[in-house]
GROMACS .gro file of C-alpha atoms in nm:
model
  274
    1MET     CA    1   0.006   0.003  -0.028
    2LEU     CA    2   0.294   0.263   0.105
    3GLU     CA    3   0.405   0.180  -0.240
    4GLN     CA    4   0.134   0.273  -0.441
    5LEU     CA    5   0.070   0.558  -0.219
    6PHE     CA    6   0.471   0.705  -0.261
    7SER     CA    7   0.400   0.591  -0.641
    8ASP     CA    8   0.090   0.751  -0.709
    9ILE     CA    9   0.270   1.078  -0.499
   10GLY     CA   10   0.555   1.030  -0.757
   11SER     CA   11   0.410   1.060  -1.123
   12ILE     CA   12   0.163   1.333  -0.917
   13TRP     CA   13   0.437   1.512  -0.839
   14ALA     CA   14   0.614   1.486  -1.156
   15GLN     CA   15   0.319   1.601  -1.431
   16TYR     CA   16   0.191   1.900  -1.172
   17GLY     CA   17   0.535   1.991  -0.960
   18ALA     CA   18   0.563   2.322  -1.132
   19VAL     CA   19   0.188   2.394  -1.045
   20TYR     CA   20   0.276   2.318  -0.685
   21LEU     CA   21   0.507   2.522  -0.612
   22SER     CA   22   0.286   2.819  -0.785
   23GLY     CA   23   0.099   2.726  -0.516
   24ILE     CA   24   0.323   2.740  -0.265
   25GLY     CA   25   0.523   3.074  -0.343
   26ASN     CA   26   0.110   3.226  -0.359
   27THR     CA   27   0.037   3.094  -0.021
   28LEU     CA   28   0.328   3.200   0.096
   29LEU     CA   29   0.335   3.526  -0.040
   30LEU     CA   30   0.002   3.590   0.045
   31ALA     CA   31   0.086   3.466   0.417
   32THR     CA   32   0.429   3.728   0.426
   33VAL     CA   33   0.224   3.998   0.262
   34ALA     CA   34  -0.112   4.012   0.509
   35THR     CA   35   0.032   3.941   0.840
   36LEU     CA   36   0.274   4.238   0.787
   37ILE     CA   37  -0.025   4.504   0.708
   38GLY     CA   38  -0.243   4.294   0.981
   39CYS     CA   39   0.038   4.367   1.247
   40VAL     CA   40   0.079   4.721   1.123
   41ILE     CA   41  -0.344   4.798   1.180
   42GLY     CA   42  -0.342   4.560   1.495
   43PHE     CA   43  -0.061   4.811   1.666
   44ILE     CA   44  -0.275   5.069   1.562
   45CYS     CA   45  -0.569   5.005   1.731
   46GLY     CA   46  -0.366   4.869   2.002
   47ILE     CA   47  -0.199   5.201   2.035
   48LEU     CA   48  -0.577   5.387   2.014
   49GLN     CA   49  -0.697   5.161   2.288
   50THR     CA   50  -0.446   5.237   2.536
   51ILE     CA   51  -0.448   5.633   2.521
   52PRO     CA   52  -0.394   5.776   2.884
   53CYS     CA   53  -0.755   5.927   2.903
   54ALA     CA   54  -0.878   6.129   3.191
   55PRO     CA   55  -1.154   6.362   3.345
   56GLY     CA   56  -0.954   6.693   3.251
   57ASP     CA   57  -0.896   6.638   2.927
   58PRO     CA   58  -1.139   6.824   2.712
   59TRP     CA   59  -1.457   6.665   2.627
   60ILE     CA   60  -1.309   6.663   2.204
   61LYS     CA   61  -1.064   6.449   2.288
   62ARG     CA   62  -1.286   6.193   2.548
   63ALA     CA   63  -1.572   6.197   2.304
   64LEU     CA   64  -1.337   6.077   2.005
   65LEU     CA   65  -1.147   5.802   2.184
   66LYS     CA   66  -1.459   5.648   2.345
   67VAL     CA   67  -1.648   5.626   1.915
   68LEU     CA   68  -1.270   5.500   1.836
   69ARG     CA   69  -1.265   5.209   2.151
   70ILE     CA   70  -1.597   5.185   2.081
   71ILE     CA   71  -1.590   5.108   1.605
   72ILE     CA   72  -1.224   4.905   1.710
   73ARG     CA   73  -1.385   4.711   1.987
   74VAL     CA   74  -1.690   4.685   1.730
   75TYR     CA   75  -1.418   4.562   1.437
   76VAL     CA   76  -1.209   4.321   1.678
   77GLU     CA   77  -1.522   4.087   1.809
   78VAL     CA   78  -1.698   4.069   1.428
   79PHE     CA   79  -1.325   3.966   1.306
   80ARG     CA   80  -1.246   3.717   1.603
   81GLY     CA   81  -1.622   3.576   1.587
   82THR     CA   82  -1.653   3.477   1.220
   83PRO     CA   83  -1.501   3.229   1.056
   84MET     CA   84  -1.246   3.383   0.786
   85ILE     CA   85  -1.426   3.239   0.489
   86LEU     CA   86  -1.760   3.399   0.519
   87GLN     CA   87  -1.547   3.710   0.548
   88ALA     CA   88  -1.411   3.642   0.162
   89VAL     CA   89  -1.748   3.533   0.020
   90PHE     CA   90  -1.890   3.871   0.242
   91ILE     CA   91  -1.634   4.084   0.128
   92TYR     CA   92  -1.635   3.967  -0.302
   93TYR     CA   93  -1.952   3.919  -0.283
   94GLY     CA   94  -2.075   4.171  -0.077
   95VAL     CA   95  -1.957   4.474  -0.158
   96PRO     CA   96  -2.077   4.475  -0.439
   97TYR     CA   97  -2.428   4.383  -0.373
   98PHE     CA   98  -2.439   4.641  -0.167
   99PHE     CA   99  -2.210   4.902  -0.347
  100GLY     CA  100  -2.151   4.821  -0.674
  101VAL     CA  101  -1.765   4.782  -0.713
  102THR     CA  102  -1.620   4.519  -0.847
  103PHE     CA  103  -1.312   4.404  -0.741
  104ARG     CA  104  -1.061   4.303  -1.023
  105ASP     CA  105  -0.804   4.161  -0.839
  106ILE     CA  106  -0.826   3.854  -0.694
  107TRP     CA  107  -0.511   4.005  -0.497
  108THR     CA  108  -0.624   4.273  -0.355
  109VAL     CA  109  -0.959   4.052  -0.254
  110SER     CA  110  -0.733   3.812  -0.085
  111ILE     CA  111  -0.490   4.071   0.067
  112LEU     CA  112  -0.764   4.268   0.261
  113VAL     CA  113  -0.939   3.979   0.358
  114VAL     CA  114  -0.673   3.837   0.594
  115SER     CA  115  -0.526   4.147   0.671
  116ILE     CA  116  -0.805   4.244   0.881
  117ASN     CA  117  -0.836   3.898   1.018
  118THR     CA  118  -0.470   3.924   1.104
  119GLY     CA  119  -0.526   4.269   1.228
  120ALA     CA  120  -0.839   4.207   1.478
  121TYR     CA  121  -0.668   3.934   1.655
  122MET     CA  122  -0.335   4.131   1.710
  123ALA     CA  123  -0.516   4.467   1.806
  124GLU     CA  124  -0.584   4.207   2.120
  125SER     CA  125  -0.182   4.085   2.153
  126VAL     CA  126  -0.068   4.463   2.174
  127ARG     CA  127  -0.321   4.630   2.356
  128GLY     CA  128  -0.207   4.379   2.605
  129GLY     CA  129   0.186   4.431   2.508
  130ILE     CA  130   0.115   4.808   2.594
  131MET     CA  131  -0.063   4.747   2.972
  132SER     CA  132   0.173   4.436   3.004
  133ILE     CA  133   0.472   4.747   3.091
  134ASP     CA  134   0.578   4.840   3.407
  135ALA     CA  135   0.411   5.191   3.493
  136GLY     CA  136   0.742   5.275   3.594
  137GLN     CA  137   0.838   5.339   3.285
  138PHE     CA  138   0.554   5.520   3.127
  139GLU     CA  139   0.621   5.767   3.508
  140GLY     CA  140   1.048   5.790   3.409
  141ALA     CA  141   0.985   5.892   3.088
  142ARG     CA  142   0.748   6.175   3.226
  143ALA     CA  143   0.980   6.250   3.430
  144ILE     CA  144   1.250   6.317   3.167
  145GLY     CA  145   1.046   6.545   2.950
  146MET     CA  146   0.934   6.279   2.735
  147ASN     CA  147   0.521   6.335   2.560
  148HIS     CA  148   0.315   6.008   2.509
  149PHE     CA  149   0.435   6.003   2.195
  150GLN     CA  150   0.761   5.985   2.252
  151THR     CA  151   0.681   5.752   2.511
  152MET     CA  152   0.566   5.445   2.293
  153LEU     CA  153   0.735   5.562   1.975
  154TYR     CA  154   1.108   5.483   2.189
  155ILE     CA  155   1.104   5.280   2.500
  156ILE     CA  156   0.701   5.091   2.480
  157LEU     CA  157   0.652   4.996   2.138
  158PRO     CA  158   1.024   4.810   2.078
  159GLN     CA  159   0.962   4.655   2.494
  160THR     CA  160   0.624   4.511   2.364
  161LEU     CA  161   0.753   4.454   1.982
  162ARG     CA  162   0.976   4.192   2.124
  163ASN     CA  163   0.728   4.104   2.363
  164ILE     CA  164   0.469   3.956   2.136
  165LEU     CA  165   0.673   3.819   1.839
  166PRO     CA  166   0.606   3.472   1.942
  167GLN     CA  167   0.202   3.596   1.869
  168ILE     CA  168   0.339   3.711   1.559
  169GLY     CA  169   0.486   3.445   1.421
  170ASN     CA  170   0.199   3.185   1.575
  171ASN     CA  171  -0.033   3.406   1.349
  172TYR     CA  172   0.185   3.456   1.060
  173ILE     CA  173   0.191   3.014   1.051
  174ILE     CA  174  -0.166   3.061   1.136
  175ASN     CA  175  -0.211   3.278   0.827
  176VAL     CA  176   0.019   2.993   0.657
  177LYS     CA  177  -0.317   2.715   0.632
  178ASP     CA  178  -0.602   2.978   0.667
  179THR     CA  179  -0.491   3.116   0.381
  180SER     CA  180  -0.670   2.794   0.190
  181VAL     CA  181  -1.004   2.915   0.241
  182MET     CA  182  -0.920   3.175  -0.032
  183PHE     CA  183  -0.949   2.878  -0.269
  184ILE     CA  184  -1.434   2.994  -0.195
  185ILE     CA  185  -1.299   3.339  -0.460
  186GLY     CA  186  -1.082   3.164  -0.718
  187PHE     CA  187  -0.711   3.274  -0.515
  188GLN     CA  188  -0.521   2.984  -0.654
  189ASP     CA  189  -0.321   2.951  -0.364
  190PHE     CA  190  -0.146   2.589  -0.210
  191PHE     CA  191  -0.512   2.419  -0.129
  192ALA     CA  192  -0.674   2.566  -0.460
  193VAL     CA  193  -0.392   2.368  -0.646
  194HIS     CA  194  -0.493   2.036  -0.465
  195LYS     CA  195  -0.856   2.027  -0.556
  196MET     CA  196  -0.789   2.059  -0.948
  197VAL     CA  197  -0.514   1.842  -0.916
  198SER     CA  198  -0.686   1.624  -0.770
  199GLY     CA  199  -0.995   1.650  -0.985
  200ALA     CA  200  -0.758   1.629  -1.287
  201VAL     CA  201  -0.596   1.215  -1.173
  202PHE     CA  202  -0.934   1.126  -0.978
  203LYS     CA  203  -0.592   1.085  -0.685
  204TYR     CA  204  -0.738   1.245  -0.405
  205PHE     CA  205  -0.575   1.048  -0.111
  206PRO     CA  206  -0.239   1.089  -0.227
  207SER     CA  207  -0.280   1.482  -0.337
  208ALA     CA  208  -0.329   1.540  -0.004
  209PHE     CA  209  -0.068   1.363   0.138
  210LEU     CA  210   0.111   1.570  -0.072
  211GLU     CA  211  -0.029   1.851   0.101
  212MET     CA  212  -0.038   1.805   0.424
  213GLY     CA  213   0.329   1.747   0.374
  214GLY     CA  214   0.389   2.051   0.238
  215TYR     CA  215   0.215   2.260   0.458
  216LEU     CA  216   0.356   2.116   0.750
  217PHE     CA  217   0.724   2.156   0.549
  218LEU     CA  218   0.626   2.529   0.511
  219THR     CA  219   0.458   2.579   0.923
  220LEU     CA  220   0.756   2.388   1.093
  221LEU     CA  221   1.034   2.625   0.876
  222ALA     CA  222   0.825   2.988   0.962
  223SER     CA  223   0.853   2.839   1.295
  224PHE     CA  224   1.216   2.755   1.296
  225LEU     CA  225   1.312   3.114   1.096
  226LEU     CA  226   1.071   3.231   1.420
  227ARG     CA  227   1.209   3.133   1.706
  228ARG     CA  228   1.555   3.202   1.564
  229LEU     CA  229   1.466   3.503   1.587
  230GLU     CA  230   1.275   3.549   1.831
  231LYS     CA  231   1.680   3.435   2.073
  232ARG     CA  232   1.805   3.710   1.885
  233LEU     CA  233   1.641   3.956   1.991
  234GLN     CA  234   1.659   3.833   2.355
  235GLY     CA  235   2.025   3.929   2.322
  236ALA     CA  236   2.256   3.746   2.579
  237GLY     CA  237   2.129   3.537   2.897
  238ASN     CA  238   2.361   3.630   3.092
  239TYR     CA  239   2.574   3.940   3.174
  240GLU     CA  240   2.883   4.042   3.302
  241LEU     CA  241   3.031   4.333   3.495
  242VAL     CA  242   3.338   4.518   3.362
  243ASN     CA  243   3.533   4.588   3.593
  244ALA     CA  244   3.881   4.677   3.431
  245ASP     CA  245   3.718   5.103   3.272
  246GLN     CA  246   3.955   5.275   3.191
  247LEU     CA  247   3.795   5.615   3.251
  248VAL     CA  248   3.640   5.524   3.571
  249LEU     CA  249   3.784   5.310   3.874
  250THR     CA  250   3.655   5.010   4.026
  251ALA     CA  251   3.583   5.101   4.415
  252GLY     CA  252   3.846   4.973   4.575
  253THR     CA  253   4.124   5.009   4.310
  254TYR     CA  254   4.239   5.319   4.370
  255SER     CA  255   4.636   5.398   4.430
  256PHE     CA  256   4.749   5.714   4.600
  257SER     CA  257   5.150   5.660   4.361
  258GLY     CA  258   5.347   5.862   4.720
  259GLU     CA  259   5.039   6.155   4.754
  260ALA     CA  260   4.886   6.148   5.089
  261PRO     CA  261   4.458   6.021   5.065
  262TYR     CA  262   4.235   6.330   5.073
  263GLU     CA  263   4.215   6.252   5.453
  264GLU     CA  264   4.490   6.295   5.480
  265LYS     CA  265   4.594   6.604   5.332
  266ASN     CA  266   4.297   6.770   5.465
  267ARG     CA  267   4.431   6.757   5.857
  268ASP     CA  268   4.730   6.900   5.757
  269TYR     CA  269   4.625   7.205   5.556
  270ARG     CA  270   4.390   7.238   5.904
  271GLY     CA  271   4.711   7.211   6.111
  272GLU     CA  272   4.569   6.875   6.275
  273LYS     CA  273   4.733   6.607   6.340
  274PRO     CA  274   4.673   6.263   6.257
   0.00000   0.00000   0.00000
């Protein structure tokens, strides 16, 4: 049985290997671009949700922030609470139905759907990442004269990015797999190639086996690369104090080269006896 399975897989790959590779390329490109755009959306939404708003602030600011947070909350709940495949159907068929706008490029729709879906998940990750930063860092930034924008840009967001990097990687891996639902609107990704090939050669399981192996390889490779990136951003695991600084000597190593110590010289100056 295994010999027959691998024989079928070999014949399918020999005949349609280039098509499979094209599907893999489309899947990776869509997942990468959509994840990056989704991260931008998530950071914008996360930052807007964490802007401080005190009762003494102008009413326009408080009202605007309240409206923005309501919109973001609705966006997050809708796109986290509905399947991506239905979101694709709704946008691809619903927008022309309600607004009369026809999408001419399937790539545009696919990137849009996956990006806004990713952004909904990333918004909560970014908000949690910002809130996890110690409040003392905000207070320290204010103490040295930084405004909120400078504090977020130079202190909070770099730490937030490092903290939520595993979640970004997780969303990327999910997108590599979930882009398969875009075949419902005609996107030619890895899964769509499997549907086409299995229908052409009438060998569904060998093609599915090949498809599963391909997705597993892509996700394992992405996990490996993302873990390497996390380790590089974490820096060294331990740090050693440098005691051989030529400018600032370590306490206890001062030498006076024949000169009297400070207190002794002061006693001499004041006319005191040692």
